[in-house]
Amino acid sequence: MGAETDLWVPVVDCMGQYTHLIKRRLQRLGVTTGVIPVTTPFGEIREADGLVLSGGAPRIGFEAEKLDNLKDYLDHFQKPVLAICVSHQYLAIHYGGTAGVATRPEYGPTMVEIVGDDPLLEGIPNHITVWSSHNDEIKILPPCFKTLARSTNCAHQIIKHCSLPYYGVQFHPEVSHTEHGLTLLSNFVRICSGYSQGRHTQSCSDPV
């Protein structure tokens, strides 16, 4: 970790309290990055090698319109995207899923079980403690996504699109309390590098 790369992976600020931490972690991984507002036109980031969409204050069931500029990114970017917390929920809604108030909101340390195989999870054990901070959750996952991790109270802790390099995580990998959070971010950077060189990750139809 920390080797210099030629990758540009900006952090889209969705009004989150940990956005600055995402930028620091990416800088530690040697990535060219910076924080940009969620209102940034797609044309200004179309040449990026990947995007990280931060968590944020908007409640997905009440204020999702504050994130509506993400539609343009998700419709046209088609390079690796990592959506965190509320952006993770927005990702599911954008593709036809549903999200709303969690039956049991999660705050603080949360045990997560890895249930899928993916390059994003390389080097991460099957059970990790992560840092959670969410009142809302994905209720119904769209059919074009698969679940890679879950917790006792949240069925979709990590998700991946079946044919696009779009990932969502409900917890906060950027926070130091999340075990193997930097590993997950490093794996995402590696996925970005692979796409920039024409290598793709597996889809839902690929064997695991």
Short mmCIF file of C-alpha atoms in Angstrom, two decimals:
data_model
loop_
_atom_site.label_atom_id
_atom_site.label_comp_id
_atom_site.label_asym_id
_atom_site.label_seq_id
_atom_site.Cartn_x
_atom_site.Cartn_y
_atom_site.Cartn_z
CA MET A 1 0.00 0.00 0.00
CA GLY A 2 1.08 3.55 -0.61
CA ALA A 3 2.87 3.12 -3.94
CA GLU A 4 2.35 5.98 -6.36
CA THR A 5 -0.15 5.34 -9.15
CA ASP A 6 -1.37 7.26 -12.17
CA LEU A 7 -4.98 6.81 -11.12
CA TRP A 8 -7.41 9.66 -10.56
CA VAL A 9 -10.20 8.65 -8.17
CA PRO A 10 -12.15 11.66 -6.86
CA VAL A 11 -14.41 11.47 -3.82
CA VAL A 12 -17.94 12.74 -4.43
CA ASP A 13 -19.13 14.50 -1.26
CA CYS A 14 -22.72 13.52 -0.52
CA MET A 15 -22.69 15.73 2.58
CA GLY A 16 -21.00 13.09 4.73
CA GLN A 17 -19.14 13.47 8.01
CA TYR A 18 -16.34 11.10 6.98
CA THR A 19 -15.68 12.35 3.44
CA HIS A 20 -12.28 13.78 4.39
CA LEU A 21 -11.25 10.37 5.73
CA ILE A 22 -11.94 8.74 2.37
CA LYS A 23 -9.65 11.25 0.71
CA ARG A 24 -6.91 10.58 3.26
CA ARG A 25 -7.13 6.83 2.79
CA LEU A 26 -6.92 7.14 -1.00
CA GLN A 27 -3.95 9.48 -0.69
CA ARG A 28 -2.28 6.91 1.57
CA LEU A 29 -2.79 4.39 -1.23
CA GLY A 30 -0.96 6.66 -3.66
CA VAL A 31 -4.03 7.72 -5.64
CA THR A 32 -4.59 11.19 -7.07
CA THR A 33 -7.82 12.28 -5.43
CA GLY A 34 -9.79 15.20 -4.05
CA VAL A 35 -13.23 15.98 -2.72
CA ILE A 36 -15.84 17.29 -5.16
CA PRO A 37 -19.45 18.28 -4.41
CA VAL A 38 -22.27 15.98 -5.48
CA THR A 39 -23.48 18.78 -7.76
CA THR A 40 -20.35 18.51 -9.96
CA PRO A 41 -21.34 18.03 -13.64
CA PHE A 42 -20.50 14.61 -15.04
CA GLY A 43 -18.37 16.17 -17.78
CA GLU A 44 -15.86 17.27 -15.15
CA ILE A 45 -15.23 13.74 -13.88
CA ARG A 46 -15.79 11.59 -16.97
CA GLU A 47 -12.02 10.98 -17.34
CA ALA A 48 -11.62 9.69 -13.78
CA ASP A 49 -10.41 6.10 -13.31
CA GLY A 50 -12.95 5.46 -10.56
CA LEU A 51 -15.33 7.24 -8.20
CA VAL A 52 -15.99 6.95 -4.50
CA LEU A 53 -19.43 8.23 -3.48
CA SER A 54 -19.38 9.21 0.19
CA GLY A 55 -21.95 8.65 2.86
CA GLY A 56 -24.08 11.59 3.81
CA ALA A 57 -26.74 13.23 5.92
CA PRO A 58 -29.69 12.98 3.46
CA ARG A 59 -32.26 10.34 4.47
CA ILE A 60 -32.89 8.13 1.47
CA GLY A 61 -36.65 7.91 2.09
CA PHE A 62 -37.13 11.65 2.54
CA GLU A 63 -34.32 13.57 0.85
CA ALA A 64 -33.05 11.36 -1.98
CA GLU A 65 -33.50 14.23 -4.44
CA LYS A 66 -30.45 15.91 -2.88
CA LEU A 67 -28.38 13.14 -4.47
CA ASP A 68 -30.08 13.15 -7.87
CA ASN A 69 -26.94 14.29 -9.70
CA LEU A 70 -25.60 10.79 -9.01
CA LYS A 71 -28.03 9.53 -11.67
CA ASP A 72 -25.87 11.07 -14.38
CA TYR A 73 -22.74 9.43 -12.97
CA LEU A 74 -24.34 6.00 -12.68
CA ASP A 75 -25.91 6.17 -16.14
CA HIS A 76 -22.75 7.18 -17.98
CA PHE A 77 -19.55 6.46 -16.03
CA GLN A 78 -19.27 2.65 -16.45
CA LYS A 79 -15.93 2.53 -14.64
CA PRO A 80 -15.46 1.39 -11.02
CA VAL A 81 -17.70 3.08 -8.45
CA LEU A 82 -17.68 2.51 -4.69
CA ALA A 83 -20.82 3.87 -3.01
CA ILE A 84 -20.80 4.21 0.78
CA CYS A 85 -23.75 4.29 3.22
CA VAL A 86 -26.51 6.55 1.80
CA SER A 87 -24.87 6.35 -1.66
CA HIS A 88 -25.01 2.56 -1.36
CA GLN A 89 -28.76 2.85 -0.79
CA TYR A 90 -29.12 5.29 -3.67
CA LEU A 91 -27.26 2.87 -5.94
CA ALA A 92 -29.86 0.18 -5.25
CA ILE A 93 -32.79 2.56 -5.80
CA HIS A 94 -31.34 3.83 -9.06
CA TYR A 95 -31.43 0.32 -10.50
CA GLY A 96 -34.94 -0.50 -9.35
CA GLY A 97 -34.47 -1.66 -5.77
CA THR A 98 -36.01 -0.12 -2.68
CA ALA A 99 -34.57 1.42 0.48
CA GLY A 100 -36.13 2.88 3.59
CA VAL A 101 -36.07 3.05 7.36
CA ALA A 102 -34.11 0.17 8.84
CA THR A 103 -35.97 -2.29 11.04
CA ARG A 104 -32.99 -2.10 13.38
CA PRO A 105 -30.65 0.84 12.70
CA GLU A 106 -26.96 0.10 13.17
CA TYR A 107 -24.54 2.37 15.01
CA GLY A 108 -21.00 1.67 16.09
CA PRO A 109 -19.21 -1.70 15.85
CA THR A 110 -21.12 -4.23 13.72
CA MET A 111 -20.20 -7.80 12.86
CA VAL A 112 -20.38 -8.46 9.11
CA GLU A 113 -20.29 -11.84 7.37
CA ILE A 114 -18.79 -12.15 3.89
CA VAL A 115 -21.08 -14.33 1.76
CA GLY A 116 -19.70 -13.78 -1.75
CA ASP A 117 -16.40 -13.95 -3.60
CA ASP A 118 -15.08 -10.88 -5.39
CA PRO A 119 -11.77 -9.06 -5.99
CA LEU A 120 -13.07 -6.29 -3.68
CA LEU A 121 -12.85 -8.77 -0.79
CA GLU A 122 -9.41 -10.23 -1.47
CA GLY A 123 -7.47 -10.69 1.76
CA ILE A 124 -10.51 -10.01 3.96
CA PRO A 125 -11.63 -12.77 6.38
CA ASN A 126 -15.17 -14.13 6.43
CA HIS A 127 -16.15 -12.19 9.55
CA ILE A 128 -15.09 -8.61 10.28
CA THR A 129 -16.16 -5.87 12.65
CA VAL A 130 -17.07 -2.66 10.83
CA TRP A 131 -18.19 0.83 11.79
CA SER A 132 -21.87 1.54 11.07
CA SER A 133 -23.92 4.74 11.20
CA HIS A 134 -27.26 4.37 9.44
CA ASN A 135 -31.00 4.68 10.07
CA ASP A 136 -31.90 3.44 6.58
CA GLU A 137 -31.08 0.34 4.57
CA ILE A 138 -31.69 -1.44 1.28
CA LYS A 139 -34.99 -3.28 1.52
CA ILE A 140 -35.16 -4.99 -1.88
CA LEU A 141 -32.01 -5.52 -3.94
CA PRO A 142 -32.48 -5.02 -7.70
CA PRO A 143 -32.04 -8.22 -9.75
CA CYS A 144 -28.95 -6.84 -11.49
CA PHE A 145 -27.06 -6.87 -8.16
CA LYS A 146 -25.73 -9.56 -5.88
CA THR A 147 -25.02 -9.45 -2.14
CA LEU A 148 -21.42 -9.97 -1.03
CA ALA A 149 -21.82 -9.40 2.73
CA ARG A 150 -24.53 -9.14 5.39
CA SER A 151 -25.00 -8.57 9.10
CA THR A 152 -27.59 -9.79 11.59
CA ASN A 153 -29.71 -6.67 11.10
CA CYS A 154 -28.85 -5.70 7.51
CA ALA A 155 -29.18 -8.16 4.63
CA HIS A 156 -27.15 -6.13 2.13
CA GLN A 157 -23.94 -4.82 3.70
CA ILE A 158 -21.90 -5.10 0.48
CA ILE A 159 -23.41 -5.33 -3.00
CA LYS A 160 -22.08 -5.50 -6.56
CA HIS A 161 -23.68 -4.90 -9.95
CA CYS A 162 -23.69 -8.04 -12.09
CA SER A 163 -22.24 -6.49 -15.24
CA LEU A 164 -20.81 -3.11 -14.22
CA PRO A 165 -17.98 -2.45 -11.73
CA TYR A 166 -20.37 -0.75 -9.29
CA TYR A 167 -20.07 -1.61 -5.60
CA GLY A 168 -21.97 -0.46 -2.53
CA VAL A 169 -21.06 -0.81 1.14
CA GLN A 170 -23.47 0.06 3.94
CA PHE A 171 -20.74 0.53 6.55
CA HIS A 172 -17.76 2.93 6.53
CA PRO A 173 -14.51 1.32 5.32
CA GLU A 174 -12.74 4.68 5.65
CA VAL A 175 -13.12 4.76 9.45
CA SER A 176 -10.26 3.23 11.44
CA HIS A 177 -12.69 1.20 13.57
CA THR A 178 -13.54 -0.91 10.49
CA GLU A 179 -11.35 -3.99 10.35
CA HIS A 180 -9.66 -4.40 6.97
CA GLY A 181 -11.23 -1.15 5.74
CA LEU A 182 -7.99 -0.03 4.13
CA THR A 183 -7.67 -3.44 2.49
CA LEU A 184 -11.11 -3.03 0.93
CA LEU A 185 -10.21 0.43 -0.36
CA SER A 186 -6.88 -0.88 -1.66
CA ASN A 187 -8.73 -3.65 -3.50
CA PHE A 188 -11.04 -1.06 -5.03
CA VAL A 189 -8.03 0.93 -6.23
CA ARG A 190 -6.66 -2.27 -7.77
CA ILE A 191 -9.99 -2.80 -9.55
CA CYS A 192 -9.78 0.77 -10.89
CA SER A 193 -6.28 0.04 -12.14
CA GLY A 194 -7.47 -3.14 -13.82
CA TYR A 195 -10.22 -1.30 -15.66
CA SER A 196 -7.83 1.39 -16.79
CA GLN A 197 -5.73 -1.42 -18.32
CA GLY A 198 -8.70 -3.25 -19.84
CA ARG A 199 -9.07 -5.98 -17.21
CA HIS A 200 -12.56 -6.58 -15.82
CA THR A 201 -13.94 -8.21 -12.68
CA GLN A 202 -16.29 -11.18 -12.80
CA SER A 203 -20.06 -10.84 -13.25
CA CYS A 204 -22.93 -12.59 -11.44
CA SER A 205 -22.93 -15.34 -14.04
CA ASP A 206 -19.25 -16.14 -13.51
CA PRO A 207 -18.33 -19.05 -11.22
CA VAL A 208 -17.24 -18.19 -7.69
#
